[in-house]
mmCIF file of C-alpha atoms in Angstrom:
data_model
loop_
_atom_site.group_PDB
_atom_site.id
_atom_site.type_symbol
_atom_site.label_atom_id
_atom_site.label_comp_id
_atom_site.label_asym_id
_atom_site.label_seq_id
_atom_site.Cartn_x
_atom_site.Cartn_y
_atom_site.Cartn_z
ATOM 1 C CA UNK A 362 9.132 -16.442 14.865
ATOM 2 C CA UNK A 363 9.669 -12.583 14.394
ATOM 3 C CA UNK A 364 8.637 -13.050 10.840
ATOM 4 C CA UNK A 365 5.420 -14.914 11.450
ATOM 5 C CA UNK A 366 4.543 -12.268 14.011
ATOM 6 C CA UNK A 367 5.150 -9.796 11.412
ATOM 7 C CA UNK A 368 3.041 -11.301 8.891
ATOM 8 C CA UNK A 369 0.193 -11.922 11.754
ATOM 9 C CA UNK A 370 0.149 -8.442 12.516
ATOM 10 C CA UNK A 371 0.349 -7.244 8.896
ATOM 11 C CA UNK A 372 -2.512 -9.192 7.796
ATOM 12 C CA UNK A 373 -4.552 -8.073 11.200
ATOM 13 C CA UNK A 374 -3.594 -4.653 10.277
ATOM 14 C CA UNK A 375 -1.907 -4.243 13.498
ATOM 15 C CA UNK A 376 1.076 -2.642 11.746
ATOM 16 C CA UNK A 377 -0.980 0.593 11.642
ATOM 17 C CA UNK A 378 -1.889 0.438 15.214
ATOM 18 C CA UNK A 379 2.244 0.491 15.981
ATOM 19 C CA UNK A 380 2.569 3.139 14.168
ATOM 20 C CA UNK A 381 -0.132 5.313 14.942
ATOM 21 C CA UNK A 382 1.483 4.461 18.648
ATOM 22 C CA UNK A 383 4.912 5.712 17.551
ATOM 23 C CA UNK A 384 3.141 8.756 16.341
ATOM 24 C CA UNK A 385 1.475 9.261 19.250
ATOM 25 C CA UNK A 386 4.534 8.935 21.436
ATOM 26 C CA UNK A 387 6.400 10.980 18.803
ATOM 27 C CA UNK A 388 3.794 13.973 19.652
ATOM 28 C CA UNK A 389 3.965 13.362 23.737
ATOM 29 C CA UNK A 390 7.951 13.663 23.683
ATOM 30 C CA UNK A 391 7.880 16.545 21.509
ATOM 31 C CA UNK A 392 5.377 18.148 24.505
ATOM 32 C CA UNK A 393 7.696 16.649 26.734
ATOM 33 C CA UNK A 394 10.712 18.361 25.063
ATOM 34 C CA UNK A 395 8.587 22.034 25.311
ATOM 35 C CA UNK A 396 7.728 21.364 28.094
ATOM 36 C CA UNK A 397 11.543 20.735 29.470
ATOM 37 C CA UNK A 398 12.639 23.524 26.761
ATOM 38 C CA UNK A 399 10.410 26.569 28.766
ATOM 39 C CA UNK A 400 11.096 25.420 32.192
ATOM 40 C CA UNK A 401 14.831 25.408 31.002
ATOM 41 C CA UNK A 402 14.455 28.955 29.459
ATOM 42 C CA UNK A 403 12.796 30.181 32.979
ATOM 43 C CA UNK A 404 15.254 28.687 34.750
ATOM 44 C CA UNK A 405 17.621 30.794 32.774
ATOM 45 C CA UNK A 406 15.755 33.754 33.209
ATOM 46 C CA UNK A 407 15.455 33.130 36.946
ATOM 47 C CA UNK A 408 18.999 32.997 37.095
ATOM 48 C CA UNK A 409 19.852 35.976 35.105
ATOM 49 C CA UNK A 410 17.392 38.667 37.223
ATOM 50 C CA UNK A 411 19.459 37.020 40.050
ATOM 51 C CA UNK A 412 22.769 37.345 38.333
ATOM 52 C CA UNK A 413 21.465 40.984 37.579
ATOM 53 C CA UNK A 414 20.445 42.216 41.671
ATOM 54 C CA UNK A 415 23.417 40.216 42.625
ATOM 55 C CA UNK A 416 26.244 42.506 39.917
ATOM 56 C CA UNK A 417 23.868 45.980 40.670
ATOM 57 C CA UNK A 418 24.604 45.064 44.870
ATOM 58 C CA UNK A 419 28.102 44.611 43.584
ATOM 59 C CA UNK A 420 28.358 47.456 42.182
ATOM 60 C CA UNK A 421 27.275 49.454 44.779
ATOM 61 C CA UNK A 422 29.199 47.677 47.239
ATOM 62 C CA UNK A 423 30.557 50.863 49.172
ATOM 63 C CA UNK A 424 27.245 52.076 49.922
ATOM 64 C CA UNK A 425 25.823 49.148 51.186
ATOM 65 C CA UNK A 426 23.341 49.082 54.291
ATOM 66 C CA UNK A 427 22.646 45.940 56.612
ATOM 67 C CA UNK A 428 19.299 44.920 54.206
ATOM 68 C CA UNK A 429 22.248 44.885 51.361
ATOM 69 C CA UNK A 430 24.422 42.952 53.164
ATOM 70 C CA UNK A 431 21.924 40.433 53.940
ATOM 71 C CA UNK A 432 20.066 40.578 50.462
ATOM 72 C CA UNK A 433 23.836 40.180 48.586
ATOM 73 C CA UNK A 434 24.288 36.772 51.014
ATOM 74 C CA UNK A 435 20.949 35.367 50.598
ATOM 75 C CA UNK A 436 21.009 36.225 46.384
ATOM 76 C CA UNK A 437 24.654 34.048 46.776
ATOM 77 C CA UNK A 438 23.029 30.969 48.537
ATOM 78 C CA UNK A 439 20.035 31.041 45.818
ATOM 79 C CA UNK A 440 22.618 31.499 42.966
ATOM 80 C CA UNK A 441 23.921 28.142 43.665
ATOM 81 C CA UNK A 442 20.144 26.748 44.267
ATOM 82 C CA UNK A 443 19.303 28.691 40.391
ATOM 83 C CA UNK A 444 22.370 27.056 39.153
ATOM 84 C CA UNK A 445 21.897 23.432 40.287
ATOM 85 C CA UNK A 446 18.240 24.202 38.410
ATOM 86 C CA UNK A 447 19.438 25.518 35.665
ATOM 87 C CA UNK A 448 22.183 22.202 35.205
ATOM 88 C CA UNK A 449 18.945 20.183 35.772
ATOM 89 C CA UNK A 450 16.818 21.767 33.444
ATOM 90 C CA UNK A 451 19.704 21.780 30.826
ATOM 91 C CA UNK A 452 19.610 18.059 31.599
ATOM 92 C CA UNK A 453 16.314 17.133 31.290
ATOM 93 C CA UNK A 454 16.209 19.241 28.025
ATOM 94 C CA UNK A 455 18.753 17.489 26.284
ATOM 95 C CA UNK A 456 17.127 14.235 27.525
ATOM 96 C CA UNK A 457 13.728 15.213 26.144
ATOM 97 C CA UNK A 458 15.650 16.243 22.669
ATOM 98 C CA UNK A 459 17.293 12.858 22.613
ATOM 99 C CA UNK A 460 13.937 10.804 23.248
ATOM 100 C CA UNK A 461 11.946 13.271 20.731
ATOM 101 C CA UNK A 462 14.830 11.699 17.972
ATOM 102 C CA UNK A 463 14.450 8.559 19.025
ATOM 103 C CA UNK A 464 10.733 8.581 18.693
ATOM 104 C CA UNK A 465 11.282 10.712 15.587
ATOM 105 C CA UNK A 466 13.742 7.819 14.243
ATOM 106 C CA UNK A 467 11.570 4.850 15.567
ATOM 107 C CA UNK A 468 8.589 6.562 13.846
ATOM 108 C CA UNK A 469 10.146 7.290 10.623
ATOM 109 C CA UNK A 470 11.696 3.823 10.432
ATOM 110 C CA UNK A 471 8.024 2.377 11.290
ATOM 111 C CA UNK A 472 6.808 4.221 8.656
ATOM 112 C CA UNK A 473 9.914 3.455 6.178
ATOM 113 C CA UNK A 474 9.282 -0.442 6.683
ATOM 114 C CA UNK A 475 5.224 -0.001 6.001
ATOM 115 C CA UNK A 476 5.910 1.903 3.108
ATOM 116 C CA UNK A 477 8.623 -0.696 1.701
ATOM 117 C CA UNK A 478 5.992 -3.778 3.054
ATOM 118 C CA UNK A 479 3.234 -1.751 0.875
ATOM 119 C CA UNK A 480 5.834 -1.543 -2.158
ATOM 120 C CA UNK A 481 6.897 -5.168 -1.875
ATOM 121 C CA UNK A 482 2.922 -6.058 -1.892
ATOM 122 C CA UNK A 483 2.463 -3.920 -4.702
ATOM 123 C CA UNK A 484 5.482 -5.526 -6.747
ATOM 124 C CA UNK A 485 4.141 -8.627 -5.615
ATOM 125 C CA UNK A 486 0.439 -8.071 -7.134
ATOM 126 C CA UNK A 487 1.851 -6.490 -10.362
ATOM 127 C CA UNK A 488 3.737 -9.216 -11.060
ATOM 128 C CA UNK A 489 0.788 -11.893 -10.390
ATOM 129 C CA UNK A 490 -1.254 -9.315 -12.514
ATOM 130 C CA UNK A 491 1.313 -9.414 -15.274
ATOM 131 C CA UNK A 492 1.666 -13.351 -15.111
ATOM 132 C CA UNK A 493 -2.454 -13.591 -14.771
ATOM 133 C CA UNK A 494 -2.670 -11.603 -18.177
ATOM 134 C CA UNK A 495 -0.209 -13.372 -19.945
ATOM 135 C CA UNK A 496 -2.287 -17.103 -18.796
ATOM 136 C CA UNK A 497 -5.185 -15.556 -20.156
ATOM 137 C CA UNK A 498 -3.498 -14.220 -23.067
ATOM 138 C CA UNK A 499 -1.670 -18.412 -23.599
ATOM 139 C CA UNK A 500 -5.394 -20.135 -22.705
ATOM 140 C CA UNK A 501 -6.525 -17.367 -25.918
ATOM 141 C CA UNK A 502 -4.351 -18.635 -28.004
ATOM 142 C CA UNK A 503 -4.278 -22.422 -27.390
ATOM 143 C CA UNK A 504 -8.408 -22.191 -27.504
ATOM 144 C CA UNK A 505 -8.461 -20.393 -31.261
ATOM 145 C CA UNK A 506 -5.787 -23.039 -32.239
ATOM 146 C CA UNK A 507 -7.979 -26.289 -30.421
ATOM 147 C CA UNK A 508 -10.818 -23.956 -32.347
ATOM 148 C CA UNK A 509 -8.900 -23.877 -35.699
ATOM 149 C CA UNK A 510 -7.616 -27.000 -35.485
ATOM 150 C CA UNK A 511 -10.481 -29.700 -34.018
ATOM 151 C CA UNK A 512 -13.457 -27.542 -34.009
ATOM 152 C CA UNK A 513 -13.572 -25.890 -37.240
ATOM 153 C CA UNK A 514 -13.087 -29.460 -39.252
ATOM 154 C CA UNK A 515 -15.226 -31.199 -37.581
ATOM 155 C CA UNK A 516 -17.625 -28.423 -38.457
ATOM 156 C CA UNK A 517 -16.903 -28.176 -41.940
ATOM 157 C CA UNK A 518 -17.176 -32.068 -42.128
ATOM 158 C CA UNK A 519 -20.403 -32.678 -40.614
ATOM 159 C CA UNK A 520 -21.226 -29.555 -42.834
ATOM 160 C CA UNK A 521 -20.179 -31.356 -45.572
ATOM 161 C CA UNK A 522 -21.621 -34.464 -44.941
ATOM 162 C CA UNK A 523 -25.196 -32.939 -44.306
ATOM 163 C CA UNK A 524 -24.735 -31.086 -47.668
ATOM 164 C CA UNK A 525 -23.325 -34.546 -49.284
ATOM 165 C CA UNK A 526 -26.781 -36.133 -47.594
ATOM 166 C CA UNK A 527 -28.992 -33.451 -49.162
ATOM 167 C CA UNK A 528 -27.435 -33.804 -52.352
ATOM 168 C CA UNK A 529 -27.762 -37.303 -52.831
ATOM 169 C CA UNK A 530 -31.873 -37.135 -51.476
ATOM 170 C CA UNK A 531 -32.208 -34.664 -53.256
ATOM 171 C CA UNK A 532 -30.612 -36.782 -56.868
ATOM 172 C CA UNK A 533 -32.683 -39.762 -55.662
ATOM 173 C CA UNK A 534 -35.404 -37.942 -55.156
ATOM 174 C CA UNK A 535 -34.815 -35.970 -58.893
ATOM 175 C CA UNK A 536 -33.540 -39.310 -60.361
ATOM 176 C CA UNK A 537 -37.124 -40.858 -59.429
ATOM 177 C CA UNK A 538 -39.140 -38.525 -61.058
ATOM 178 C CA UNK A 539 -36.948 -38.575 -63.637
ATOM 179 C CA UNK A 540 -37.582 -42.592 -63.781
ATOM 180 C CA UNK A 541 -41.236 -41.751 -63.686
ATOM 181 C CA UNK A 542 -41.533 -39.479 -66.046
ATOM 182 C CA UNK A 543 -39.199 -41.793 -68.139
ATOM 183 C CA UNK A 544 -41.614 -44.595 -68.052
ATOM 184 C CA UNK A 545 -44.719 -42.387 -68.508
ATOM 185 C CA UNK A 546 -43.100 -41.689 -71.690
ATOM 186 C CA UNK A 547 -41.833 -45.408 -72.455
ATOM 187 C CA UNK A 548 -45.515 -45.896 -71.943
ATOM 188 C CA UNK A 549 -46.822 -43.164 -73.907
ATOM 189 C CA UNK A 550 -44.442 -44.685 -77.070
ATOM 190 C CA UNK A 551 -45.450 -47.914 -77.182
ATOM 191 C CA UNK A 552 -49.049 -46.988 -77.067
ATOM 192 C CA UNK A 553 -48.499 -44.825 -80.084
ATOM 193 C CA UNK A 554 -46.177 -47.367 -81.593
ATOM 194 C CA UNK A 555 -49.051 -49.784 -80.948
ATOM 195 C CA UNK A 556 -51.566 -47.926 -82.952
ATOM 196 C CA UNK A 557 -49.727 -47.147 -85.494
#
């Protein structure tokens, strides 16, 4: 059933339409996985400026005033908060590389099994090609030899015969003048023979 589906959609040409689909979603998970890939690097950065105010507090810790105090506590509770994003981000980021190879795979496979459906076509149509020229080449040769061998003599015999038909008008024709002529001379002898 797969298979007749297959061939349905090659011959409706809507083989290209699934692929320029996987394309298509190729493209949108690669945004996707930019997308996820800058909000993962600002996540990062968020968490590094924090990581940053929270060691400078540290290391000032002696001289610290109430504001300090109260900065250093609230930079802890969002350190957690940047960290839980950052694991997030780093989660959805590896999620958006892993669907941006699958659509990379599912596209290049699409594309693999066109190309190898275009090739088998191709074999396919050089072969009937190949087998098409050598019919026309075997009808060739079996008309010259019907040609050489039916044609031809019955040519040359009817040929023959109308030259054979000529001929013999054309002694029949000679021998009656030649009968004519013959008895205009028998006659011309035995009136001389006559008066002599």
């Amino acid at each position: 059933m797969s298979r007749l589906g297959r061939q349905i959609n090659e011959y409706t040409g809507y083989n290209a339409i699934e692929a320029l689909k996987g394309a298509k979603n190729f493209y949108k998970t690669r945004e996707d996985l930019e997308t996820s890939k800058a909000k993962y690097e600002e996540t990062i950065q968020v968490r590094a400026e924090g990581q940053r105010e929270l060691n400078g507090l540290l290391q000032r810790k002696s001289s610290w005033t109430d504001e300090d105090l109260t900065r250093f506590t609230a930079l802890y509770r969002e350190e957690h908060a940047y960290e839980a994003a950052e694991t997030a981000a780093r989660t959805a980021h590896r999620t958006a590389e892993a669907a941006v190879e699958q659509s990379y795979t599912h596209l290049v496979d699409a594309i693999r099994v066109r190309y190898h459906e275009e090739q088998v076509w191709s074999d396919r149509i050089r072969a009937a090609s190949t087998y098409g020229t050598w019919a026309l080449m075997g009808i060739h040769v079996l008309l010259f030899l019907v040609v050489q061998s039916i044609v031809e003599p019955r040519k040359r015999r009817k040929l023959a015969e109308r030259l054979e038909a000529s001929l013999t008008e054309q002694r029949h024709a000679e021998e009656a003048v030649l009968s004519r002529r013959l008895e205009a001379l028998e006659q011309s002898l035995l009136v001389r023979e006559a008066q002599m």
